[in-house]
Amino acid sequence: MNIFKVIKEDIRTVKERDPAAQNVFVIWLTYPGLHARWSHVVEHWLWNRGLKSLARISSQFTRFMTGTEIHPAAVIGRRFFIDHAMGVIIGETTVIGDDVTLYQGVTLGGTGNEIGKRHPTLGNKVLVGVGASILGNIAIGENSKVGAGAVVVDDVPPNCTVIGIPGRIIARDGLRVEDELLHAQAHRESLPDPTAEDIHELDLRIGELECINKCAEVMKRLDERVEEVERLYGRLEELEVKNNVKGESNP
């Protein structure tokens, strides 16, 4: 990596991300995070060419001068910015993507004496707040944010915001987790429910059958009433006939 290209690109990055940034000369002279970053470019180059002792000695001098400890073996992408810098620690197997921002007191460390990959991997455009610790061989997805003072020990998907101890996701893809759950519930409620439709059809059928049964019962009662009326009419005719016969026999 061309160190002069890195310096030019990093100064432009500071001007874009730090509202307190002044002119190029002041940025170049007074930003310890940039000094640590530029020193790491050289130290990483030495490390990869087998000059590991020299790289470690240089990194310790950088730590003394800037308050930032970056292991020479750590892999760091382009436009990396450490704001205020003091107290930042970046472990040996850390991998950092492009356009990442760290604030003071951040630790990208391990959780013990693991072998191999034991430090975090940060995706592109990750932002880590003041005093946050990201520990172990975990991945922080691109565009995610880690809140100040958080302790993260589990993977974080892309486009999330994490806070607390231990770190918990409070937002994903621009939605608070609670809002996301409500949205998912509303989506589920808007989907067709075959069971509910079957129950509704059964209710309608039962209602129809009950109506038919009630109608049959009413018709049966009407038939009984009609029979009763016919019986009464028949009785009335018998009485009238008897009365007529009696009247004729007694003139």
GROMACS .gro file of C-alpha atoms in nm:
model
  251
    1MET     CA    1   0.000   0.000   0.000
    2ASN     CA    2   0.141   0.340  -0.101
    3ILE     CA    3   0.189   0.534   0.224
    4PHE     CA    4   0.151   0.871   0.053
    5LYS     CA    5  -0.178   0.765  -0.102
    6VAL     CA    6  -0.291   0.644   0.240
    7ILE     CA    7  -0.199   0.977   0.403
    8LYS     CA    8  -0.387   1.179   0.141
    9GLU     CA    9  -0.695   0.957   0.161
   10ASP     CA   10  -0.698   0.950   0.542
   11ILE     CA   11  -0.672   1.330   0.572
   12ARG     CA   12  -0.969   1.365   0.338
   13THR     CA   13  -1.156   1.110   0.552
   14VAL     CA   14  -1.093   1.313   0.868
   15LYS     CA   15  -1.225   1.627   0.701
   16GLU     CA   16  -1.543   1.439   0.607
   17ARG     CA   17  -1.608   1.272   0.944
   18ASP     CA   18  -1.481   1.520   1.203
   19PRO     CA   19  -1.667   1.854   1.217
   20ALA     CA   20  -1.381   1.995   1.430
   21ALA     CA   21  -1.121   1.928   1.161
   22GLN     CA   22  -0.933   2.230   1.030
   23ASN     CA   23  -0.683   2.256   0.747
   24VAL     CA   24  -0.465   1.977   0.612
   25PHE     CA   25  -0.155   2.088   0.802
   26VAL     CA   26  -0.332   2.090   1.141
   27ILE     CA   27  -0.489   1.750   1.070
   28TRP     CA   28  -0.153   1.601   0.970
   29LEU     CA   29   0.015   1.742   1.279
   30THR     CA   30  -0.240   1.695   1.561
   31TYR     CA   31  -0.436   1.372   1.503
   32PRO     CA   32  -0.270   1.084   1.695
   33GLY     CA   33  -0.518   0.839   1.543
   34LEU     CA   34  -0.376   0.920   1.201
   35HIS     CA   35  -0.020   0.886   1.328
   36ALA     CA   36  -0.100   0.542   1.471
   37ARG     CA   37  -0.270   0.442   1.147
   38TRP     CA   38   0.023   0.554   0.929
   39SER     CA   39   0.276   0.387   1.156
   40HIS     CA   40   0.077   0.065   1.134
   41VAL     CA   41   0.100   0.071   0.754
   42VAL     CA   42   0.479   0.059   0.782
   43GLU     CA   43   0.477  -0.192   1.070
   44HIS     CA   44   0.238  -0.422   0.882
   45TRP     CA   45   0.469  -0.409   0.582
   46LEU     CA   46   0.765  -0.505   0.803
   47TRP     CA   47   0.567  -0.787   0.968
   48ASN     CA   48   0.466  -0.941   0.636
   49ARG     CA   49   0.831  -0.943   0.524
   50GLY     CA   50   0.952  -1.135   0.825
   51LEU     CA   51   1.087  -0.838   1.019
   52LYS     CA   52   0.853  -0.911   1.308
   53SER     CA   53   1.078  -0.799   1.592
   54LEU     CA   54   1.138  -0.464   1.425
   55ALA     CA   55   0.765  -0.430   1.360
   56ARG     CA   56   0.682  -0.498   1.727
   57ILE     CA   57   0.944  -0.252   1.851
   58SER     CA   58   0.805   0.014   1.620
   59SER     CA   59   0.447  -0.057   1.731
   60GLN     CA   60   0.547  -0.010   2.096
   61PHE     CA   61   0.706   0.325   2.013
   62THR     CA   62   0.384   0.420   1.831
   63ARG     CA   63   0.186   0.318   2.136
   64PHE     CA   64   0.401   0.542   2.357
   65MET     CA   65   0.362   0.838   2.122
   66THR     CA   66  -0.011   0.806   2.036
   67GLY     CA   67  -0.174   0.606   2.316
   68THR     CA   68  -0.294   0.356   2.055
   69GLU     CA   69  -0.177  -0.005   2.035
   70ILE     CA   70  -0.220  -0.178   1.701
   71HIS     CA   71  -0.057  -0.515   1.650
   72PRO     CA   72   0.150  -0.514   1.331
   73ALA     CA   73  -0.027  -0.830   1.206
   74ALA     CA   74  -0.374  -0.672   1.219
   75VAL     CA   75  -0.534  -0.620   0.875
   76ILE     CA   76  -0.686  -0.273   0.830
   77GLY     CA   77  -0.878  -0.147   0.526
   78ARG     CA   78  -0.886   0.192   0.361
   79ARG     CA   79  -1.008   0.523   0.511
   80PHE     CA   80  -0.973   0.394   0.867
   81PHE     CA   81  -1.026   0.668   1.127
   82ILE     CA   82  -0.956   0.658   1.502
   83ASP     CA   83  -1.110   0.971   1.654
   84HIS     CA   84  -0.921   1.099   1.964
   85ALA     CA   85  -0.729   0.767   1.961
   86MET     CA   86  -0.626   0.740   2.327
   87GLY     CA   87  -0.665   0.391   2.478
   88VAL     CA   88  -0.749   0.205   2.156
   89ILE     CA   89  -0.624  -0.156   2.137
   90ILE     CA   90  -0.638  -0.367   1.821
   91GLY     CA   91  -0.534  -0.731   1.852
   92GLU     CA   92  -0.315  -0.945   1.629
   93THR     CA   93  -0.578  -1.130   1.422
   94THR     CA   94  -0.819  -0.839   1.392
   95VAL     CA   95  -0.954  -0.771   1.043
   96ILE     CA   96  -1.104  -0.427   0.973
   97GLY     CA   97  -1.287  -0.337   0.653
   98ASP     CA   98  -1.302  -0.006   0.469
   99ASP     CA   99  -1.447   0.319   0.606
  100VAL     CA  100  -1.447   0.202   0.969
  101THR     CA  101  -1.451   0.455   1.255
  102LEU     CA  102  -1.337   0.389   1.613
  103TYR     CA  103  -1.357   0.628   1.906
  104GLN     CA  104  -1.129   0.645   2.208
  105GLY     CA  105  -1.101   0.355   2.449
  106VAL     CA  106  -1.214   0.089   2.201
  107THR     CA  107  -1.078  -0.264   2.245
  108LEU     CA  108  -1.078  -0.517   1.964
  109GLY     CA  109  -0.943  -0.805   2.167
  110GLY     CA  110  -0.957  -1.174   2.249
  111THR     CA  111  -1.127  -1.366   2.529
  112GLY     CA  112  -0.840  -1.585   2.648
  113ASN     CA  113  -0.553  -1.796   2.516
  114GLU     CA  114  -0.719  -1.917   2.196
  115ILE     CA  115  -0.508  -2.026   1.902
  116GLY     CA  116  -0.551  -1.894   1.550
  117LYS     CA  117  -0.816  -1.636   1.468
  118ARG     CA  118  -0.910  -1.496   1.808
  119HIS     CA  119  -0.994  -1.131   1.743
  120PRO     CA  120  -1.294  -0.963   1.576
  121THR     CA  121  -1.367  -0.897   1.212
  122LEU     CA  122  -1.532  -0.562   1.137
  123GLY     CA  123  -1.716  -0.515   0.809
  124ASN     CA  124  -1.717  -0.202   0.597
  125LYS     CA  125  -1.855   0.122   0.744
  126VAL     CA  126  -1.875  -0.008   1.101
  127LEU     CA  127  -1.873   0.254   1.377
  128VAL     CA  128  -1.762   0.167   1.732
  129GLY     CA  129  -1.842   0.409   2.014
  130VAL     CA  130  -1.635   0.530   2.308
  131GLY     CA  131  -1.507   0.258   2.542
  132ALA     CA  132  -1.673  -0.031   2.360
  133SER     CA  133  -1.514  -0.376   2.369
  134ILE     CA  134  -1.555  -0.629   2.089
  135LEU     CA  135  -1.404  -0.957   2.200
  136GLY     CA  136  -1.328  -1.291   2.040
  137ASN     CA  137  -1.345  -1.432   1.690
  138ILE     CA  138  -1.675  -1.269   1.601
  139ALA     CA  139  -1.798  -1.066   1.305
  140ILE     CA  140  -1.962  -0.724   1.308
  141GLY     CA  141  -2.163  -0.684   0.987
  142GLU     CA  142  -2.118  -0.388   0.758
  143ASN     CA  143  -2.294  -0.059   0.838
  144SER     CA  144  -2.348  -0.171   1.199
  145LYS     CA  145  -2.294   0.053   1.502
  146VAL     CA  146  -2.168  -0.047   1.846
  147GLY     CA  147  -2.275   0.192   2.123
  148ALA     CA  148  -2.046   0.350   2.379
  149GLY     CA  149  -1.942   0.114   2.660
  150ALA     CA  150  -2.094  -0.194   2.497
  151VAL     CA  151  -1.932  -0.534   2.538
  152VAL     CA  152  -1.995  -0.749   2.231
  153VAL     CA  153  -1.908  -1.120   2.236
  154ASP     CA  154  -2.146  -1.251   1.967
  155ASP     CA  155  -2.178  -1.194   1.594
  156VAL     CA  156  -2.375  -0.888   1.483
  157PRO     CA  157  -2.562  -0.893   1.149
  158PRO     CA  158  -2.524  -0.607   0.900
  159ASN     CA  159  -2.715  -0.279   0.950
  160CYS     CA  160  -2.766  -0.323   1.324
  161THR     CA  161  -2.718  -0.110   1.633
  162VAL     CA  162  -2.582  -0.281   1.945
  163ILE     CA  163  -2.572  -0.148   2.301
  164GLY     CA  164  -2.527  -0.274   2.657
  165ILE     CA  165  -2.338  -0.540   2.852
  166PRO     CA  166  -2.355  -0.794   2.706
  167GLY     CA  167  -2.428  -0.630   2.372
  168ARG     CA  168  -2.783  -0.665   2.244
  169ILE     CA  169  -2.932  -0.556   1.916
  170ILE     CA  170  -3.180  -0.269   1.953
  171ALA     CA  171  -3.222  -0.178   1.586
  172ARG     CA  172  -3.199  -0.355   1.253
  173ASP     CA  173  -3.229  -0.206   0.904
  174GLY     CA  174  -3.341   0.128   1.045
  175LEU     CA  175  -3.619  -0.020   1.260
  176ARG     CA  176  -3.610  -0.063   1.636
  177VAL     CA  177  -3.632  -0.430   1.724
  178GLU     CA  178  -3.973  -0.375   1.892
  179ASP     CA  179  -4.102  -0.201   1.578
  180GLU     CA  180  -3.961  -0.479   1.363
  181LEU     CA  181  -4.147  -0.740   1.570
  182LEU     CA  182  -4.469  -0.542   1.539
  183HIS     CA  183  -4.415  -0.510   1.166
  184ALA     CA  184  -4.358  -0.885   1.135
  185GLN     CA  185  -4.669  -0.954   1.341
  186ALA     CA  186  -4.876  -0.719   1.125
  187HIS     CA  187  -4.741  -0.890   0.815
  188ARG     CA  188  -4.836  -1.231   0.954
  189GLU     CA  189  -5.182  -1.105   1.040
  190SER     CA  190  -5.227  -0.976   0.685
  191LEU     CA  191  -5.149  -1.319   0.535
  192PRO     CA  192  -5.435  -1.557   0.450
  193ASP     CA  193  -5.516  -1.800   0.729
  194PRO     CA  194  -5.657  -2.123   0.583
  195THR     CA  195  -5.757  -2.253   0.926
  196ALA     CA  196  -5.948  -1.936   1.008
  197GLU     CA  197  -6.120  -1.950   0.670
  198ASP     CA  198  -6.222  -2.313   0.729
  199ILE     CA  199  -6.357  -2.225   1.073
  200HIS     CA  200  -6.555  -1.937   0.923
  201GLU     CA  201  -6.705  -2.166   0.659
  202LEU     CA  202  -6.796  -2.422   0.926
  203ASP     CA  203  -6.963  -2.149   1.131
  204LEU     CA  204  -7.166  -2.045   0.829
  205ARG     CA  205  -7.266  -2.406   0.756
  206ILE     CA  206  -7.363  -2.469   1.117
  207GLY     CA  207  -7.570  -2.152   1.109
  208GLU     CA  208  -7.745  -2.270   0.794
  209LEU     CA  209  -7.819  -2.611   0.947
  210GLU     CA  210  -7.948  -2.453   1.267
  211CYS     CA  211  -8.172  -2.226   1.059
  212ILE     CA  212  -8.301  -2.525   0.862
  213ASN     CA  213  -8.371  -2.717   1.185
  214LYS     CA  214  -8.551  -2.419   1.335
  215CYS     CA  215  -8.756  -2.376   1.019
  216ALA     CA  216  -8.848  -2.746   1.023
  217GLU     CA  217  -8.951  -2.719   1.385
  218VAL     CA  218  -9.165  -2.414   1.312
  219MET     CA  219  -9.327  -2.589   1.016
  220LYS     CA  220  -9.400  -2.892   1.234
  221ARG     CA  221  -9.567  -2.669   1.491
  222LEU     CA  222  -9.767  -2.497   1.216
  223ASP     CA  223  -9.881  -2.834   1.084
  224GLU     CA  224  -9.990  -2.931   1.435
  225ARG     CA  225 -10.181  -2.603   1.468
  226VAL     CA  226 -10.345  -2.659   1.129
  227GLU     CA  227 -10.452  -3.010   1.231
  228GLU     CA  228 -10.588  -2.871   1.557
  229VAL     CA  229 -10.783  -2.603   1.370
  230GLU     CA  230 -10.919  -2.862   1.125
  231ARG     CA  231 -11.022  -3.085   1.417
  232LEU     CA  232 -11.202  -2.794   1.579
  233TYR     CA  233 -11.377  -2.706   1.255
  234GLY     CA  234 -11.484  -3.068   1.221
  235ARG     CA  235 -11.620  -3.068   1.577
  236LEU     CA  236 -11.801  -2.743   1.508
  237GLU     CA  237 -11.970  -2.890   1.197
  238GLU     CA  238 -12.082  -3.195   1.396
  239LEU     CA  239 -12.240  -2.974   1.660
  240GLU     CA  240 -12.415  -2.763   1.398
  241VAL     CA  241 -12.556  -3.072   1.228
  242LYS     CA  242 -12.691  -3.207   1.558
  243ASN     CA  243 -12.851  -2.875   1.639
  244ASN     CA  244 -13.018  -2.862   1.299
  245VAL     CA  245 -13.158  -3.214   1.342
  246LYS     CA  246 -13.303  -3.128   1.683
  247GLY     CA  247 -13.466  -2.815   1.543
  248GLU     CA  248 -13.638  -3.005   1.265
  249SER     CA  249 -13.775  -3.269   1.504
  250ASN     CA  250 -13.929  -3.005   1.735
  251PRO     CA  251 -14.136  -2.764   1.517
   0.00000   0.00000   0.00000
